[in-house]
């Protein structure tokens, strides 16, 4: 498989972590890193093709579309506009690879492959971080730490390559019967991912695919596909066999829906909006595909008056502002106990004012742009709705102009005195907007926290162990953080419930979900 020549950039700068936040934060008041030097990755510029059966090929229609840098609105490449015909070809290539030797590779062979991928990932760390920043806007501090997180995730999945087992079970059948349970790779997996972190997000599909011997067809988001395409070149260099990983770029309504409905696909792993999730459930009915869905969220983050506010304020703030609010599990409904609400909001305002918004390639930027003009309109629309609903705009609320006018930048925004019934407290905004909702008692806040269609995550900040335990147990969601927000370890994993979807990501359970069980009863009489 051909590879595009890419600039190799060796600078690696680690950033300090903000207490309570899973993400490194470079504040002006904190120790800052060395100046960042970066080059435009050579990968940018040309029209990118589809990866099908180990070959880079144009879309069957011959069409392509522009992809933009959200920090300045410039075109940074063109993506092939894949459609149903391309999905057909990619699924056929994935099926052929699955039926070849790949699915019978020994665990140690797949483990070695994953370790080679990890070595190449780290060798290309800076190039990939820069590419991801230019493609979807997150600050380099974040995309660099994403690369480290991917490495950890690869090592986790490399430790799971023995999951396809055959076991004998004791049983109560009469006579001499041996009962075997085989776990074998499931087959062809369709991965549909969003734009808010594709470099890392694809690993929730690639990791279990490579660990088990499945094959996959990936459909990255039309707004950000470049890091996935570049990483595919690196995977080939590491020795991933042709057809094991296929990529069809394009629009959701064309390539995405064709993949979701395809009868040759055994499972869909989807991350994105709840609305699209519902369409994917409907599309899966044809061949009763297995599904893993990580959808929207409106997570409650609950601050009690006894919390250490020095940690809770930056931790809860970055639980929303990280990635400019474009994270499914952001703690956007920030419940604050009434007797500290005023102080908390004042501190939040001060903290927000100290954050630097700008082009993520700049060394001291904390928040990058939103992904697109469409998301910018959506977020600004909610800022307007919040004010109209009677919430108090305590910080931010404006689009940034001057040298940032060509990008999609919004100030970190805080609404206070929000009611849990307001649209800004019920609907996923997917931008840097916090809704502070006052409460008095544990019972009251748990009732409000669970009064949401979503159930992805939640947080609680308190020094009282029994409050922490009661509230973390009481929030109806797949993940809860106590005195921190947003940490995800691949060996533990995370997931959601209610309209936030189902199917655990990470841990051995995730790997098991890429395996098919078969019981074999052998009459030994
Ligand atoms: P989306 O759900 O439309 O897109 C996510 C992925 O699904 C993309 O790859 C897209 O091409 C694909 N897709 C779209 N329609 C499809 C269909 N009918 N069948 C199959 N695939 C399809 O999300 P979006 O438009 O990018 O963002 C809209 C909202 O979704 C955001 O504002 C946010 O609320 C939410 N969102 C959530 C996450 C998350 O991590 N949970 C990520 C991105 C967006």
PDB file of N, CA and C in Angstrom, residues 386-426:
ATOM      1  N   UNK A 386     -30.752  30.732  26.027  1.00  0.00           N
ATOM      2  CA  UNK A 386     -30.533  30.802  27.478  1.00  0.00           C
ATOM      3  C   UNK A 386     -30.908  32.163  28.043  1.00  0.00           C
ATOM      4  N   UNK A 387     -30.485  33.228  27.350  1.00  0.00           N
ATOM      5  CA  UNK A 387     -30.815  34.585  27.815  1.00  0.00           C
ATOM      6  C   UNK A 387     -32.312  34.810  27.732  1.00  0.00           C
ATOM      7  N   UNK A 388     -32.926  34.348  26.651  1.00  0.00           N
ATOM      8  CA  UNK A 388     -34.377  34.537  26.497  1.00  0.00           C
ATOM      9  C   UNK A 388     -35.167  33.761  27.550  1.00  0.00           C
ATOM     10  N   UNK A 389     -34.603  32.634  27.992  1.00  0.00           N
ATOM     11  CA  UNK A 389     -35.304  31.820  28.999  1.00  0.00           C
ATOM     12  C   UNK A 389     -35.192  32.415  30.398  1.00  0.00           C
ATOM     13  N   UNK A 390     -34.329  33.421  30.568  1.00  0.00           N
ATOM     14  CA  UNK A 390     -34.218  34.088  31.863  1.00  0.00           C
ATOM     15  C   UNK A 390     -33.008  33.660  32.676  1.00  0.00           C
ATOM     16  N   UNK A 391     -32.117  32.848  32.111  1.00  0.00           N
ATOM     17  CA  UNK A 391     -30.876  32.513  32.821  1.00  0.00           C
ATOM     18  C   UNK A 391     -29.969  33.748  32.806  1.00  0.00           C
ATOM     19  N   UNK A 392     -29.070  33.824  33.796  1.00  0.00           N
ATOM     20  CA  UNK A 392     -28.173  34.986  33.883  1.00  0.00           C
ATOM     21  C   UNK A 392     -26.852  34.644  33.191  1.00  0.00           C
ATOM     22  N   UNK A 393     -26.485  35.443  32.205  1.00  0.00           N
ATOM     23  CA  UNK A 393     -25.216  35.207  31.505  1.00  0.00           C
ATOM     24  C   UNK A 393     -24.095  35.746  32.386  1.00  0.00           C
ATOM     25  N   UNK A 394     -23.398  34.834  33.087  1.00  0.00           N
ATOM     26  CA  UNK A 394     -22.391  35.255  34.065  1.00  0.00           C
ATOM     27  C   UNK A 394     -21.009  35.425  33.443  1.00  0.00           C
ATOM     28  N   UNK A 395     -20.753  34.755  32.318  1.00  0.00           N
ATOM     29  CA  UNK A 395     -19.438  34.880  31.664  1.00  0.00           C
ATOM     30  C   UNK A 395     -19.563  34.502  30.204  1.00  0.00           C
ATOM     31  N   UNK A 396     -18.761  35.152  29.370  1.00  0.00           N
ATOM     32  CA  UNK A 396     -18.658  34.771  27.953  1.00  0.00           C
ATOM     33  C   UNK A 396     -19.917  35.067  27.162  1.00  0.00           C
ATOM     34  N   UNK A 397     -20.199  34.168  26.225  1.00  0.00           N
ATOM     35  CA  UNK A 397     -21.422  34.298  25.431  1.00  0.00           C
ATOM     36  C   UNK A 397     -21.221  34.889  24.054  1.00  0.00           C
ATOM     37  N   UNK A 398     -19.960  35.263  23.720  1.00  0.00           N
ATOM     38  CA  UNK A 398     -19.758  35.918  22.418  1.00  0.00           C
ATOM     39  C   UNK A 398     -18.867  35.076  21.501  1.00  0.00           C
ATOM     40  N   UNK A 399     -19.104  35.265  20.224  1.00  0.00           N
ATOM     41  CA  UNK A 399     -18.179  34.718  19.222  1.00  0.00           C
ATOM     42  C   UNK A 399     -16.950  35.620  19.197  1.00  0.00           C
ATOM     43  N   UNK A 400     -15.757  35.037  18.996  1.00  0.00           N
ATOM     44  CA  UNK A 400     -14.552  35.857  18.996  1.00  0.00           C
ATOM     45  C   UNK A 400     -14.235  36.371  17.601  1.00  0.00           C
ATOM     46  N   UNK A 401     -13.810  37.636  17.536  1.00  0.00           N
ATOM     47  CA  UNK A 401     -13.538  38.276  16.249  1.00  0.00           C
ATOM     48  C   UNK A 401     -12.062  38.545  16.064  1.00  0.00           C
ATOM     49  N   UNK A 402     -11.780  39.684  15.465  1.00  0.00           N
ATOM     50  CA  UNK A 402     -10.399  40.112  15.143  1.00  0.00           C
ATOM     51  C   UNK A 402      -9.641  39.014  14.404  1.00  0.00           C
ATOM     52  N   UNK A 403      -8.468  38.621  14.946  1.00  0.00           N
ATOM     53  CA  UNK A 403      -7.658  37.637  14.200  1.00  0.00           C
ATOM     54  C   UNK A 403      -8.290  36.242  14.221  1.00  0.00           C
ATOM     55  N   UNK A 404      -9.337  36.067  15.053  1.00  0.00           N
ATOM     56  CA  UNK A 404     -10.004  34.754  15.112  1.00  0.00           C
ATOM     57  C   UNK A 404     -11.311  34.751  14.323  1.00  0.00           C
ATOM     58  N   UNK A 405     -11.590  35.838  13.626  1.00  0.00           N
ATOM     59  CA  UNK A 405     -12.911  35.998  12.987  1.00  0.00           C
ATOM     60  C   UNK A 405     -13.196  34.959  11.905  1.00  0.00           C
ATOM     61  N   UNK A 406     -12.142  34.415  11.286  1.00  0.00           N
ATOM     62  CA  UNK A 406     -12.386  33.415  10.232  1.00  0.00           C
ATOM     63  C   UNK A 406     -12.589  32.006  10.786  1.00  0.00           C
ATOM     64  N   UNK A 407     -12.317  31.836  12.089  1.00  0.00           N
ATOM     65  CA  UNK A 407     -12.522  30.524  12.717  1.00  0.00           C
ATOM     66  C   UNK A 407     -13.835  30.508  13.482  1.00  0.00           C
ATOM     67  N   UNK A 408     -14.088  29.373  14.144  1.00  0.00           N
ATOM     68  CA  UNK A 408     -15.407  29.191  14.801  1.00  0.00           C
ATOM     69  C   UNK A 408     -15.222  29.208  16.318  1.00  0.00           C
ATOM     70  N   UNK A 409     -14.821  30.374  16.833  1.00  0.00           N
ATOM     71  CA  UNK A 409     -14.449  30.474  18.244  1.00  0.00           C
ATOM     72  C   UNK A 409     -15.553  31.104  19.091  1.00  0.00           C
ATOM     73  N   UNK A 410     -15.798  30.488  20.240  1.00  0.00           N
ATOM     74  CA  UNK A 410     -16.773  31.021  21.193  1.00  0.00           C
ATOM     75  C   UNK A 410     -16.090  31.154  22.546  1.00  0.00           C
ATOM     76  N   UNK A 411     -16.406  32.233  23.262  1.00  0.00           N
ATOM     77  CA  UNK A 411     -15.852  32.402  24.605  1.00  0.00           C
ATOM     78  C   UNK A 411     -16.384  31.312  25.525  1.00  0.00           C
ATOM     79  N   UNK A 412     -15.578  30.888  26.525  1.00  0.00           N
ATOM     80  CA  UNK A 412     -16.131  30.000  27.546  1.00  0.00           C
ATOM     81  C   UNK A 412     -17.299  30.722  28.221  1.00  0.00           C
ATOM     82  N   UNK A 413     -18.434  30.055  28.273  1.00  0.00           N
ATOM     83  CA  UNK A 413     -19.683  30.724  28.656  1.00  0.00           C
ATOM     84  C   UNK A 413     -20.297  30.070  29.882  1.00  0.00           C
ATOM     85  N   UNK A 414     -20.757  30.923  30.816  1.00  0.00           N
ATOM     86  CA  UNK A 414     -21.399  30.412  32.034  1.00  0.00           C
ATOM     87  C   UNK A 414     -22.755  31.079  32.195  1.00  0.00           C
ATOM     88  N   UNK A 415     -23.787  30.277  32.276  1.00  0.00           N
ATOM     89  CA  UNK A 415     -25.108  30.768  32.678  1.00  0.00           C
ATOM     90  C   UNK A 415     -25.323  30.376  34.132  1.00  0.00           C
ATOM     91  N   UNK A 416     -25.796  31.319  34.955  1.00  0.00           N
ATOM     92  CA  UNK A 416     -26.172  30.954  36.331  1.00  0.00           C
ATOM     93  C   UNK A 416     -27.678  31.099  36.472  1.00  0.00           C
ATOM     94  N   UNK A 417     -28.178  30.686  37.637  1.00  0.00           N
ATOM     95  CA  UNK A 417     -29.626  30.746  37.931  1.00  0.00           C
ATOM     96  C   UNK A 417     -30.434  30.034  36.840  1.00  0.00           C
ATOM     97  N   UNK A 418     -29.916  28.918  36.409  1.00  0.00           N
ATOM     98  CA  UNK A 418     -30.609  28.126  35.385  1.00  0.00           C
ATOM     99  C   UNK A 418     -31.597  27.199  36.076  1.00  0.00           C
ATOM    100  N   UNK A 419     -32.754  26.994  35.452  1.00  0.00           N
ATOM    101  CA  UNK A 419     -33.723  26.004  35.956  1.00  0.00           C
ATOM    102  C   UNK A 419     -33.553  24.735  35.127  1.00  0.00           C
ATOM    103  N   UNK A 420     -33.710  23.596  35.784  1.00  0.00           N
ATOM    104  CA  UNK A 420     -33.494  22.310  35.101  1.00  0.00           C
ATOM    105  C   UNK A 420     -34.492  22.078  33.970  1.00  0.00           C
ATOM    106  N   UNK A 421     -35.527  22.913  33.925  1.00  0.00           N
ATOM    107  CA  UNK A 421     -36.538  22.775  32.869  1.00  0.00           C
ATOM    108  C   UNK A 421     -36.183  23.563  31.605  1.00  0.00           C
ATOM    109  N   UNK A 422     -35.187  24.447  31.690  1.00  0.00           N
ATOM    110  CA  UNK A 422     -34.847  25.286  30.521  1.00  0.00           C
ATOM    111  C   UNK A 422     -34.196  24.444  29.424  1.00  0.00           C
ATOM    112  N   UNK A 423     -34.334  24.898  28.185  1.00  0.00           N
ATOM    113  CA  UNK A 423     -33.731  24.168  27.058  1.00  0.00           C
ATOM    114  C   UNK A 423     -32.218  24.034  27.247  1.00  0.00           C
ATOM    115  N   UNK A 424     -31.558  25.067  27.803  1.00  0.00           N
ATOM    116  CA  UNK A 424     -30.097  24.987  27.957  1.00  0.00           C
ATOM    117  C   UNK A 424     -29.698  23.963  29.023  1.00  0.00           C
ATOM    118  N   UNK A 425     -30.680  23.492  29.817  1.00  0.00           N
ATOM    119  CA  UNK A 425     -30.394  22.436  30.797  1.00  0.00           C
ATOM    120  C   UNK A 425     -30.863  21.069  30.314  1.00  0.00           C
ATOM    121  N   UNK A 426     -31.567  21.033  29.218  1.00  0.00           N
ATOM    122  CA  UNK A 426     -32.138  19.747  28.773  1.00  0.00           C
ATOM    123  C   UNK A 426     -31.510  19.231  27.481  1.00  0.00           C
TER     124      UNK A 426
END
